[in-house]
Every structure is written in structure tokens, then in C-alpha cells.
Amino acid sequence: MNFNRKFPLTRLRRTRSKPGLRSMVAEVNLSVDDLIQPIFIKENLTGTENIDSMPEIKRFGLDVLNKEIDELVSLGIKSVAVFPVIEESKKDAAGLEALNENNFLTKAIKQIKEAFPELIVIVDVALDPYTTHGHDGVLDSNDDVDNDASLLTLKEQALVLAKAGADVIAPSDMMDGRIKLIREALEDNNYKNIVILSYAAKYSSKFYGPFKDAVESAKFFGNKTKDTYQMAVSNINEALQEVAMDIEEGADIVMVKPGLPFLDVLKAVKDEFKMPTFVYQVSGEYSMLKAAIERGWLSKEVMKESLISFKRAGADCILTYSAKEIAREL
Ligand code: PBG
């Protein structure tokens, strides 16, 4: 750093004085390549449904899914993360429907990849859409999530998703050791180019609230927490350990989640590991901005501002519910 620059030889306002200059000195730029659109799909739904706590976001039936994706692709979006809402009758304590090769999500993946072979399809590895208790794994006799027992199901789930044609599988369950097990299983089964996007530093955050509404899991999950497997919001050194282990275990991309409240973690992860690093602007972040925009308390530019902040902090790509809307502006 040069600390010797002095006024008026230096006027930092010079390069701010014209729009052209401002864009020429921009340190980061947001482009459509930075945006991943999460999409909610619902089994046995025809058409779409609104989500009360997520303005402008919908659940899609498979009958209208391709039309939506077609719009995203024509806006230049290159990737979607698909989250399924599974029929209640198919849920059980073990989340076994996750291992059904003809389940709703595998059907959706096949449908999407057939129509849009170039689109990068990301899917979560976690059992919460499939369990009656709403946890990401299976439970032990104390109703805590059993790490090693959960791993066995998660590994099989990853293979089912790879077989269905997912490009990127994203373990979001926060079990210890899952990346290694999944990576070895993928190698052993000749899925050598399936990318693992690890939700490496995933916090036990209340900012996921609207997501539970979106995937209709609130009534299954009740007022429990995921505190025994997702990270405590107080910790950043532990996040670096999580990321280090996931990289050693074979993750290709690491992710920090939520985004804005954990910008320090995002920056630390990028600076420390120089890995492809994604961030998830989660449902609560999206909805609080949208709610304030709807009331006229904030102008709509705040959404883009928070996405640019992710870029500045080191994110290579952003999962955001605003991807479609921002892609339209860009
Ligand atoms: C499921 C999962 C969650 C989110 C993504 N995958 C919820 C959770 O872990 O409780 C949250 C996404 C969001 O809030 O936008 N494992």
C-alpha cells in the first residue's frame, strides 16, 4: 500500500467523476456467469404455486419447468440448483425415497438435461426433502443425527443423482467425512467428472426460514434445530477447518452459506485456499431485501449491491433467488 499519496496531488474523486471512468476502475464486475438460479419443483404439481415468504419465487410443476428454464437460458444463465418438494406419503424416517432411482428429482434431472444438455444442473445431497423429521440425515436412539449411518445413505443418494445426469452434486448435510466417501464412490462407479460442490461452511442459521416454507418442510421440522451438525454462527476458524478437510477429501468447489452475514468467512476461505469458492445468498437474505423493497423502504438496487459485495469478498459464483431478475438487468 502506498500511504504517501496526498491531497491535492491525489484526488480520489477524479476517477469517480464520470460513468466511464467509474466502470474502468471497477475492481469487480457482476456478470450473468456469476449467477446460479435455485429452482423449487414440486411433485404432482401442475403449473406453479407462489411462496408466501419469498416474493416472486415459485414452485414449479414438471409441466411448466422447461418453459421457466428456457427463459433462464435465454437470459444467459448457465446453471440451476434444483430443490424438490416430495410428496408427503413418500417420506419416512430413513429418507429412503432419496435412493429411488425413479424418484421425482431424478425424473426432473432427466427432463432438464434432455431439453438443455448444456445447462449445469446442481442438486443437493441431503435427506431433508425425504425424511418425516426434516433432518438432513438419519437419527440415532437419542434423536440426534447419526453421522456414520447417514453417510451410507448420502453416498447412495449421490450415486443416484449422478446416474440421473446431475452435473454437480452439492452435499449440504454437514456430516463429517461425507466428501471423501462420495468422491470415492463416484470414482469407483466411473463418474469421474461429476463435480462436488461442497456446502463446506454451512451455518446453523435462521436465515433459512423462508426456504422451509418454500420446500414445505416447516411442518415436519417444527422448532427443532440443526445445531449438532451445522456450524455455530460464532465460528470462523472452524469454517477454515471444514473447508480444508473438504478440499482434502476431494471437493472441487467449496461454498459458504449464508452469504451477507458471513462475508468475513467468504473472504477468509478465498484468501486461504484460492479454490473455486461459491456463496449462497439464502432465502432469508433474499426475502428481507425483497420485503423492504416492496414497502418502498429500500430501492431495488440493494439486491445487486449485495451480489457485488460477494464478488468483492472473493466469490466466484453466487446462488441467488434473484439470478433471473438480475440477469435481465445485466
Ligand atoms: C437443505 C438445505 C437448506 C438450504 C439449502 N439446502 C436448508 C437447511 O439446511 O436447513 C437453505 C437454502 C436457503 O435458505 O435459501 N439441506
CSV table of C-alpha atoms in Angstrom, one decimal, residues 124-311:
chain,number,residue,atom,x,y,z
A,124,ASP,CA,-28.2,-31.1,-3.0
A,125,VAL,CA,-27.1,-34.3,-1.3
A,126,ALA,CA,-29.0,-34.3,1.9
A,127,LEU,CA,-32.0,-36.2,3.2
A,128,ASP,CA,-34.2,-33.4,4.4
A,129,PRO,CA,-36.7,-33.5,1.5
A,130,TYR,CA,-37.3,-37.2,2.1
A,131,THR,CA,-37.4,-37.5,5.9
A,132,THR,CA,-40.5,-37.2,8.1
A,133,HIS,CA,-38.5,-35.5,10.8
A,134,GLY,CA,-36.9,-33.0,8.3
A,135,HIS,CA,-33.3,-33.6,9.3
A,136,ASP,CA,-30.6,-34.0,6.7
A,137,GLY,CA,-29.6,-37.4,7.9
A,138,VAL,CA,-31.0,-40.4,9.8
A,139,LEU,CA,-31.5,-40.3,13.6
A,140,ASP,CA,-29.9,-42.3,16.4
A,141,SER,CA,-31.7,-43.5,19.5
A,142,ASN,CA,-31.4,-40.1,21.1
A,143,ASP,CA,-33.0,-38.4,18.1
A,144,ASP,CA,-29.7,-36.8,17.1
A,145,VAL,CA,-28.5,-37.2,13.5
A,146,ASP,CA,-26.3,-40.2,13.3
A,147,ASN,CA,-23.2,-39.2,11.3
A,148,ASP,CA,-21.8,-42.5,10.1
A,149,ALA,CA,-25.2,-44.1,9.5
A,150,SER,CA,-26.2,-41.0,7.5
A,151,LEU,CA,-23.1,-41.3,5.4
A,152,LEU,CA,-24.2,-44.6,3.9
A,153,THR,CA,-27.5,-43.2,2.6
A,154,LEU,CA,-25.9,-40.0,1.5
A,155,LYS,CA,-23.3,-41.9,-0.6
A,156,GLU,CA,-26.0,-43.9,-2.3
A,157,GLN,CA,-28.1,-40.7,-2.9
A,158,ALA,CA,-25.1,-39.1,-4.6
A,159,LEU,CA,-24.8,-42.1,-6.9
A,160,VAL,CA,-28.5,-42.0,-7.7
A,161,LEU,CA,-28.2,-38.3,-8.6
A,162,ALA,CA,-25.0,-38.9,-10.7
A,163,LYS,CA,-26.7,-41.7,-12.6
A,164,ALA,CA,-29.7,-39.4,-13.3
A,165,GLY,CA,-27.4,-37.0,-15.0
A,166,ALA,CA,-26.7,-34.3,-12.5
A,167,ASP,CA,-23.5,-32.3,-13.4
A,168,VAL,CA,-22.8,-31.1,-9.9
A,169,ILE,CA,-23.7,-32.7,-6.6
A,170,ALA,CA,-23.7,-30.5,-3.6
A,171,PRO,CA,-23.6,-32.2,-0.2
A,172,SER,CA,-25.4,-29.8,2.1
A,173,ASP,CA,-25.8,-32.2,5.0
A,174,MET,CA,-22.6,-31.2,7.0
A,175,MET,CA,-21.8,-34.8,8.1
A,176,ASP,CA,-18.1,-35.4,8.8
A,177,GLY,CA,-16.4,-37.4,6.2
A,178,ARG,CA,-19.1,-37.2,3.5
A,179,ILE,CA,-17.0,-35.7,0.8
A,180,LYS,CA,-14.4,-38.5,0.9
A,181,LEU,CA,-17.0,-41.2,0.9
A,182,ILE,CA,-18.9,-39.6,-2.0
A,183,ARG,CA,-15.8,-38.9,-4.0
A,184,GLU,CA,-14.6,-42.5,-3.7
A,185,ALA,CA,-18.0,-43.8,-4.6
A,186,LEU,CA,-18.1,-41.6,-7.7
A,187,GLU,CA,-14.6,-42.7,-8.8
A,188,ASP,CA,-15.4,-46.4,-8.2
A,189,ASN,CA,-18.5,-46.1,-10.3
A,190,ASN,CA,-16.9,-44.3,-13.1
A,191,TYR,CA,-18.4,-40.9,-12.5
A,192,LYS,CA,-15.1,-39.2,-12.8
A,193,ASN,CA,-16.2,-35.8,-14.0
A,194,ILE,CA,-19.1,-35.2,-11.6
A,195,VAL,CA,-18.2,-32.1,-9.7
A,196,ILE,CA,-18.6,-31.9,-6.0
A,197,LEU,CA,-19.7,-28.5,-4.7
A,198,SER,CA,-19.4,-28.8,-1.0
A,199,TYR,CA,-21.5,-26.7,1.3
A,200,ALA,CA,-18.3,-26.7,3.3
A,201,ALA,CA,-19.0,-23.9,5.7
A,202,LYS,CA,-22.7,-24.1,6.3
A,203,TYR,CA,-24.0,-22.4,9.4
A,204,SER,CA,-27.0,-23.3,11.5
A,205,SER,CA,-28.7,-20.1,10.5
A,206,LYS,CA,-32.2,-18.7,11.0
A,207,PHE,CA,-31.8,-17.0,7.6
A,208,TYR,CA,-33.0,-20.4,6.1
A,209,GLY,CA,-36.5,-19.7,7.4
A,210,PRO,CA,-38.3,-18.9,4.1
A,211,PHE,CA,-36.6,-22.0,2.4
A,212,LYS,CA,-38.5,-24.2,4.8
A,213,ASP,CA,-41.7,-22.5,3.7
A,214,ALA,CA,-40.6,-23.0,0.0
A,215,VAL,CA,-39.9,-26.7,0.4
A,216,GLU,CA,-42.9,-27.2,2.7
A,217,SER,CA,-40.7,-28.7,5.4
A,218,ALA,CA,-41.7,-26.3,8.2
A,219,LYS,CA,-44.5,-28.6,9.5
A,220,PHE,CA,-42.1,-31.6,9.5
A,221,PHE,CA,-39.2,-29.8,11.1
A,222,GLY,CA,-41.2,-27.8,13.7
A,223,ASN,CA,-39.0,-25.8,16.1
A,224,LYS,CA,-36.0,-28.2,16.1
A,225,THR,CA,-32.6,-27.0,15.1
A,226,LYS,CA,-29.7,-28.4,13.1
A,227,ASP,CA,-27.2,-27.3,15.7
A,228,THR,CA,-25.5,-30.6,16.1
A,229,TYR,CA,-24.3,-30.7,12.5
A,230,GLN,CA,-24.4,-27.3,11.0
A,231,MET,CA,-21.9,-24.7,12.3
A,232,ALA,CA,-22.3,-22.3,15.1
A,233,VAL,CA,-22.6,-18.7,13.8
A,234,SER,CA,-19.8,-17.6,16.2
A,235,ASN,CA,-17.1,-19.6,14.4
A,236,ILE,CA,-14.7,-18.8,11.6
A,237,ASN,CA,-11.6,-20.8,12.4
A,238,GLU,CA,-13.8,-23.9,12.4
A,239,ALA,CA,-15.0,-22.9,9.0
A,240,LEU,CA,-11.5,-22.9,7.7
A,241,GLN,CA,-11.0,-26.4,9.1
A,242,GLU,CA,-14.3,-27.6,7.4
A,243,VAL,CA,-13.1,-26.2,4.1
A,244,ALA,CA,-9.6,-27.7,4.4
A,245,MET,CA,-11.0,-31.1,5.1
A,246,ASP,CA,-13.5,-31.0,2.3
A,247,ILE,CA,-10.7,-30.0,-0.2
A,248,GLU,CA,-8.5,-32.8,1.0
A,249,GLU,CA,-11.4,-35.2,0.7
A,250,GLY,CA,-12.0,-34.3,-2.9
A,251,ALA,CA,-14.3,-31.3,-3.2
A,252,ASP,CA,-13.9,-29.3,-6.4
A,253,ILE,CA,-15.7,-26.2,-5.3
A,254,VAL,CA,-16.4,-25.0,-1.8
A,255,MET,CA,-19.3,-22.9,-0.6
A,256,VAL,CA,-20.1,-20.5,2.2
A,257,LYS,CA,-23.7,-20.2,3.4
A,258,PRO,CA,-25.4,-17.9,4.2
A,259,GLY,CA,-23.8,-15.0,2.4
A,260,LEU,CA,-24.0,-11.5,3.6
A,261,PRO,CA,-23.9,-12.2,7.4
A,262,PHE,CA,-20.8,-14.4,6.7
A,263,LEU,CA,-18.9,-12.2,4.3
A,264,ASP,CA,-15.8,-12.4,6.5
A,265,VAL,CA,-15.9,-16.2,6.2
A,266,LEU,CA,-16.2,-16.0,2.5
A,267,LYS,CA,-13.2,-13.7,2.2
A,268,ALA,CA,-11.1,-15.8,4.6
A,269,VAL,CA,-11.9,-19.0,2.7
A,270,LYS,CA,-11.0,-17.5,-0.7
A,271,ASP,CA,-7.8,-15.9,0.7
A,272,GLU,CA,-6.7,-19.0,2.4
A,273,PHE,CA,-7.4,-21.7,-0.1
A,274,LYS,CA,-7.6,-19.9,-3.5
A,275,MET,CA,-10.2,-22.6,-4.5
A,276,PRO,CA,-13.3,-22.0,-6.6
A,277,THR,CA,-15.5,-20.5,-3.9
A,278,PHE,CA,-19.2,-20.1,-4.2
A,279,VAL,CA,-21.6,-18.3,-1.8
A,280,TYR,CA,-25.3,-18.9,-1.2
A,281,GLN,CA,-27.4,-15.8,-0.8
A,282,VAL,CA,-30.0,-17.7,1.2
A,283,SER,CA,-33.8,-17.4,1.3
A,284,GLY,CA,-33.9,-15.1,4.3
A,285,GLU,CA,-31.4,-12.7,2.8
A,286,TYR,CA,-33.4,-12.6,-0.4
A,287,SER,CA,-36.7,-12.1,1.4
A,288,MET,CA,-35.6,-9.4,3.7
A,289,LEU,CA,-34.4,-7.3,0.9
A,290,LYS,CA,-37.5,-8.0,-1.2
A,291,ALA,CA,-39.8,-7.2,1.7
A,292,ALA,CA,-38.1,-3.8,2.3
A,293,ILE,CA,-38.1,-3.1,-1.5
A,294,GLU,CA,-41.8,-3.9,-1.7
A,295,ARG,CA,-42.5,-1.5,1.1
A,296,GLY,CA,-40.5,1.2,-0.6
A,297,TRP,CA,-38.1,1.3,2.3
A,298,LEU,CA,-35.1,0.3,0.1
A,299,SER,CA,-34.6,0.8,-3.6
A,300,LYS,CA,-34.3,-2.3,-5.7
A,301,GLU,CA,-30.6,-1.8,-6.4
A,302,VAL,CA,-29.8,-3.2,-2.9
A,303,MET,CA,-30.1,-6.7,-4.4
A,304,LYS,CA,-27.3,-6.1,-6.9
A,305,GLU,CA,-25.3,-4.3,-4.3
A,306,SER,CA,-25.2,-7.3,-2.1
A,307,LEU,CA,-24.2,-9.5,-5.1
A,308,ILE,CA,-21.3,-7.2,-5.9
A,309,SER,CA,-20.3,-7.4,-2.3
A,310,PHE,CA,-20.0,-11.2,-2.7
A,311,LYS,CA,-17.7,-10.7,-5.7
